[in-house]
Coordinates of C-alpha atoms (C1' of nucleotides) in Angstrom, one line a residue:
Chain A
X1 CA 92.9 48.3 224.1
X2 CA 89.5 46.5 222.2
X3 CA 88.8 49.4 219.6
X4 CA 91.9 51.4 218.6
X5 CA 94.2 49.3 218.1
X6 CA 95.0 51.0 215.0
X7 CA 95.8 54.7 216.0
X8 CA 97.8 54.7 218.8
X9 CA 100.6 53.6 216.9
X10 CA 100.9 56.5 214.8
X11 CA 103.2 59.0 215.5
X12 CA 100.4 61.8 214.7
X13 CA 97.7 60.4 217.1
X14 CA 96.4 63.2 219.3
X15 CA 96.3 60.8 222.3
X16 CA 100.2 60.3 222.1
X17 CA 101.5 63.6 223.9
X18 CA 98.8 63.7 226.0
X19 CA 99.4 60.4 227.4
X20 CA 103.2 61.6 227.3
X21 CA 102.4 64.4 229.3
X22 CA 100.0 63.0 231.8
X23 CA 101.6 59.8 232.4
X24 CA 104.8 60.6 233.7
X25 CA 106.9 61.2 236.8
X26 CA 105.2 63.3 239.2
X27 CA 102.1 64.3 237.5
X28 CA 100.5 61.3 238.9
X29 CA 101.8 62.6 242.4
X30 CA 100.8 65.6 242.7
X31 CA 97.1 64.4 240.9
X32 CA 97.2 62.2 243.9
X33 CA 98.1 65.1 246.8
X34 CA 95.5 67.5 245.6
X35 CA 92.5 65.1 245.7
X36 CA 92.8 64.9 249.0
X37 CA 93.0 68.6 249.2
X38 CA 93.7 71.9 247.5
X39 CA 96.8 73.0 248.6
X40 CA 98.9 75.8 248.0
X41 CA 102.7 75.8 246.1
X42 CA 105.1 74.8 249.1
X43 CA 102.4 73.2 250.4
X44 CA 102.5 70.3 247.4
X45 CA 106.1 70.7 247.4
X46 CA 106.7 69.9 251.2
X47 CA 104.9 66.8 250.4
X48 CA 106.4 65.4 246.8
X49 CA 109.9 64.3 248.7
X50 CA 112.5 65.1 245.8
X51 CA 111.0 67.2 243.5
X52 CA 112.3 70.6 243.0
X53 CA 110.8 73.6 242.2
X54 CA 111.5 74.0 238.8
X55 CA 109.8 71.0 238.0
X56 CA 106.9 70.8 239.8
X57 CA 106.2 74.5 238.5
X58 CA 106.5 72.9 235.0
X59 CA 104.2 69.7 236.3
X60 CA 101.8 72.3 238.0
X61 CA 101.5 74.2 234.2
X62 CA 101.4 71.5 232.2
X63 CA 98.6 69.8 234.3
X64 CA 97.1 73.5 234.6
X65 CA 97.2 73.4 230.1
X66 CA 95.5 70.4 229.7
X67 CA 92.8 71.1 231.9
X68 CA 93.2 68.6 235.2
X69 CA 94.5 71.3 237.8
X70 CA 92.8 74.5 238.3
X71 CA 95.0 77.6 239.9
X72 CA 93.6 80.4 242.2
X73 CA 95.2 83.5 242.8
X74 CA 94.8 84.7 246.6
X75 CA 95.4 88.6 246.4
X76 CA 96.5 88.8 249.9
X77 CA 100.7 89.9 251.1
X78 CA 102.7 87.9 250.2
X79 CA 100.4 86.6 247.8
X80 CA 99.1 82.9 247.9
X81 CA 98.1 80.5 245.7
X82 CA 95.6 77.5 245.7
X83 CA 95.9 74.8 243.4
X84 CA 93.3 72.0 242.9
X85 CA 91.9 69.1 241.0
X86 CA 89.0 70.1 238.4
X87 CA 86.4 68.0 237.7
X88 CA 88.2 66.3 234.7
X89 CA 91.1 65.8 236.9
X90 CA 89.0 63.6 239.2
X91 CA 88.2 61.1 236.6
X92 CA 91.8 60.5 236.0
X93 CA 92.1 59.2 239.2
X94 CA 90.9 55.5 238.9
X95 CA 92.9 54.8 235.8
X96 CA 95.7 56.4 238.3
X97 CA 94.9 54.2 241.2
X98 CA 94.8 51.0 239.0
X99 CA 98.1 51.6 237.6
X100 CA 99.7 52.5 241.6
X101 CA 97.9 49.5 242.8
X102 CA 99.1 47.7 240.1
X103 CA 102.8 48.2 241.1
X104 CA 102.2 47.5 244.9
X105 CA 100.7 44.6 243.7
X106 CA 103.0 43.1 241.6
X107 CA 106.6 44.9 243.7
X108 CA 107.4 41.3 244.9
X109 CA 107.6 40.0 241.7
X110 CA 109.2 42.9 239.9
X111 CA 111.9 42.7 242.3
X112 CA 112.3 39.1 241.8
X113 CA 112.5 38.8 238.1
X114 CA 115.2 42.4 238.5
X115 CA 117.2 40.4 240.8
X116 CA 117.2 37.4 238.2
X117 CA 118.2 39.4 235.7
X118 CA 121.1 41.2 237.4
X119 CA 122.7 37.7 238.3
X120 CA 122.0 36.1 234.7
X121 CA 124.1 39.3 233.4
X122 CA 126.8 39.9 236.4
X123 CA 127.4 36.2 236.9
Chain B
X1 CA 94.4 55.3 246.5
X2 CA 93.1 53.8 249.3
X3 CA 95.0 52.4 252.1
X4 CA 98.3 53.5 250.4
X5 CA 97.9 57.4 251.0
X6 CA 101.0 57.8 252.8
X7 CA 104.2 55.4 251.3
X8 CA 104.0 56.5 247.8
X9 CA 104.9 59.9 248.4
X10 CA 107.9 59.4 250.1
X11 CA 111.4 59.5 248.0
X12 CA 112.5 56.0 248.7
X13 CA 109.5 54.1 247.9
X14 CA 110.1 51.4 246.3
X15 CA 107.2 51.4 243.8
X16 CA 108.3 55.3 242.7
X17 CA 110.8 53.9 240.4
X18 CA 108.9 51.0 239.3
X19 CA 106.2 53.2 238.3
X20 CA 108.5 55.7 236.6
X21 CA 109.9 53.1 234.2
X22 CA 106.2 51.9 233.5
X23 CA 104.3 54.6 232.7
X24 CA 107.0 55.9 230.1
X25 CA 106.8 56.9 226.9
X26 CA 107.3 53.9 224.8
X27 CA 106.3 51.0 227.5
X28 CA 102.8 51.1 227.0
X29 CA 102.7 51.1 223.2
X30 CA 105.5 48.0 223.2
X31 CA 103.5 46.0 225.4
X32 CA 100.0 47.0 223.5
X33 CA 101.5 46.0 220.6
X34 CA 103.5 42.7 221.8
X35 CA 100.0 41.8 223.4
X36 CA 98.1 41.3 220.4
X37 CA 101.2 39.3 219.5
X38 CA 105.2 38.0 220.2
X39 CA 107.1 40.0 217.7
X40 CA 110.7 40.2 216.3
X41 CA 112.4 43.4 217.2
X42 CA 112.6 45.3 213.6
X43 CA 108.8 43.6 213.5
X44 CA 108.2 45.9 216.9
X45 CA 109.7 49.1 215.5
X46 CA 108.0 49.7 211.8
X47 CA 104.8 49.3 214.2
X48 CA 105.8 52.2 216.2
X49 CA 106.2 54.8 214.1
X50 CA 109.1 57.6 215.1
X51 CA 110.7 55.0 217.7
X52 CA 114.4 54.8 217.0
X53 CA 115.9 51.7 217.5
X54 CA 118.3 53.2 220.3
X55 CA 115.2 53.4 222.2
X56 CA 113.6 50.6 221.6
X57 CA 116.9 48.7 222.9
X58 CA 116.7 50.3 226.0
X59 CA 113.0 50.0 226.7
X60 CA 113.1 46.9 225.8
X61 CA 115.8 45.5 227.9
X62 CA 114.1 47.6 231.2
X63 CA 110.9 46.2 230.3
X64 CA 112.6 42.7 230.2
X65 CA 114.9 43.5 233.4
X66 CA 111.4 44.0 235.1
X67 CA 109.5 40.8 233.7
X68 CA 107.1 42.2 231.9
X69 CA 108.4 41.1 228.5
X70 CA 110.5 38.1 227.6
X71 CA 113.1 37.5 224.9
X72 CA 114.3 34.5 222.9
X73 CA 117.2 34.0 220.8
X74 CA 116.2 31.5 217.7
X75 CA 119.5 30.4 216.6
X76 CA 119.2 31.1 213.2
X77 CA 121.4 32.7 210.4
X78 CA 121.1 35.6 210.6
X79 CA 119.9 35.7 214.2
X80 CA 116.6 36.0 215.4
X81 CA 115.2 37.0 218.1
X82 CA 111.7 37.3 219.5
X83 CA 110.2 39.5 222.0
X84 CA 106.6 38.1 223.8
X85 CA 104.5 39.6 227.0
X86 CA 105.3 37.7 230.2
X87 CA 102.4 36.2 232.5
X88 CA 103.4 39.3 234.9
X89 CA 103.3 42.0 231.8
X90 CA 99.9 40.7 231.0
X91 CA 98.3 42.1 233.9
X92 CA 99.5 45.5 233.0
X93 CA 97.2 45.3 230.1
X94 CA 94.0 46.3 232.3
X95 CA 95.6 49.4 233.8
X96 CA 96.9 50.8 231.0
X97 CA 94.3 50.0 228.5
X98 CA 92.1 52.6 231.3
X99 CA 94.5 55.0 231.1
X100 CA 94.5 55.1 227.3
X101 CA 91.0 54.7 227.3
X102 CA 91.0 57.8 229.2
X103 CA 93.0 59.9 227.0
X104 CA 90.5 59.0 224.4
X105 CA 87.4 59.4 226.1
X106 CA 88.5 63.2 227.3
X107 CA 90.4 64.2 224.5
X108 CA 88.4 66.8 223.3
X109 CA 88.1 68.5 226.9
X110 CA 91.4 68.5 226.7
X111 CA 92.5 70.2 223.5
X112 CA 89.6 72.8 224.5
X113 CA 91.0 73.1 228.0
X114 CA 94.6 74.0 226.1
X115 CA 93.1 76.2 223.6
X116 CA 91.7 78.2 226.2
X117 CA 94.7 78.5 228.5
X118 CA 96.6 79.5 225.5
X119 CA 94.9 82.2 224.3
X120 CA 94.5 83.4 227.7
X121 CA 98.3 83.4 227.8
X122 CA 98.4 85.0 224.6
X123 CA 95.6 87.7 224.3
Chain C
dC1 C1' 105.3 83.1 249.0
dG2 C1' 105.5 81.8 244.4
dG3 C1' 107.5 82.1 241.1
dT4 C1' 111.2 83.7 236.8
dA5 C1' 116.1 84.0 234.9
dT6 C1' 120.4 82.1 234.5
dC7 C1' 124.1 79.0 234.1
dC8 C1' 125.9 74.5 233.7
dC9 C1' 126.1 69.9 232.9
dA10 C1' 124.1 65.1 232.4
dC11 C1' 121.5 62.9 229.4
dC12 C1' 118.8 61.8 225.3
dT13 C1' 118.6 62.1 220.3
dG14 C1' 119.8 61.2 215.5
dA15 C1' 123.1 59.8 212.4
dT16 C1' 126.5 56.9 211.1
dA17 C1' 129.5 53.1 211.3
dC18 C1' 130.5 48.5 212.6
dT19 C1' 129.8 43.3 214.2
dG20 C1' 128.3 38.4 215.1
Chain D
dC1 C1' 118.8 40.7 211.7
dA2 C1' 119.7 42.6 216.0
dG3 C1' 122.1 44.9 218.0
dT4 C1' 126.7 47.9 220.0
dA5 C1' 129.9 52.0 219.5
dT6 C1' 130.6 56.6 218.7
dC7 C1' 130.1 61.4 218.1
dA8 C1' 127.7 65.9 217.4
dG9 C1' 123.9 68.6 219.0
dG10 C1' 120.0 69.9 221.4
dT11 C1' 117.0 69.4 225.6
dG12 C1' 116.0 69.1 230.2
dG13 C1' 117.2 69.0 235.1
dG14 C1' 119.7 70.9 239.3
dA15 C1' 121.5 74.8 241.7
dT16 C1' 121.6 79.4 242.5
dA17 C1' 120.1 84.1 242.4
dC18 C1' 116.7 87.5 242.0
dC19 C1' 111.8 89.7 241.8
dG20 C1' 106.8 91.3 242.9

DNA sequence: CGGTATCCCACCTGATACTG
DNA sequence: CAGTATCAGGTGGGATACCG
């Protein structure tokens, strides 16, 4: 990280929480669903195998907050609603994809050196 | 994500937990800091302020579980023991440096993008 | 359909004490 | 120093029920 080294480390650096809140479970999911397509509420959740309502409703606000999801109220019966990716949402994808790619990449070996450790511990 | 669209969204892929004890809270500041340098573990924590030690135990040991870091016991009295990026946990430093890099780029979209959905919220 | 409200429990936290 | 052990307390998740 060539440049700010320095603030990161604080616990009062602004980029802290928002790297807390962007950077975690399913956010990067759901980012990842939705630039493909805006899709409505069941719609996402059809397609996030495991997550439950409750959270992806919390994911879906919290991304909403800070500005990377957009939502769109359909006034139609029973009423519908679109979510998709705002402009700033798109340019989180490559740091996204680097860090997904980066696990594909390096599975074999993360397996490996979990395996190694298991055995050095168990016997 | 191209060329991986479908996989990662499933519940049993096997980079879904991988990438949920990466992208964590405390991972990416331990490894920031242990790349600039190997570091004791009392060393690690009065860099990274509001970390207890609880949890920098247990990220630590997943982090070493994984390969990204490594840890050696100088035999020493009292004991020491040092904590240094792996070969493997160096390559993590390009993804994640975007990803912070990110946060700091857009941070002020993003504290506007909050102000506004909060006062919408709130009148 | 797209949520909110509620309950309950696992877990994480913080503090403290103890050990090799 | 570098942890582990323990306990109290708060937080978040899962399951369920209900609403516009």
């Amino acid at each position: 990280m060539p440049g700010h080294d320095k603030q990161v480390f604080r616990a009062d650096c602004a980029s802290r929480p928002i790297l807390d809140q962007i950077a975690d479970k399913w956010s990067m999911l759901i980012l990842a669903v939705l630039c493909a397509q805006p899709l409505r509420f069941n719609a996402i959740k059809r397609r996030l195998e495991g997550i439950t309502q409750k959270a992806l409703t919390q994911a879906l606000r919290r991304l909403e907050r800070n500005g990377i999801v957009a939502r769109r109220v359909i006034p139609v019966s029973p009423v519908a609603v679109e979510y998709s990716v705002t402009p700033l949402g798109r340019t989180l994808q490559q740091p996204f994809a680097a860090l997904y790619g980066w696990t594909v990449d390096h599975l074999p070996d993360i397996e490996q050196a979990q395996r190694d450790f298991d055995r050095r511990k168990n016997g």
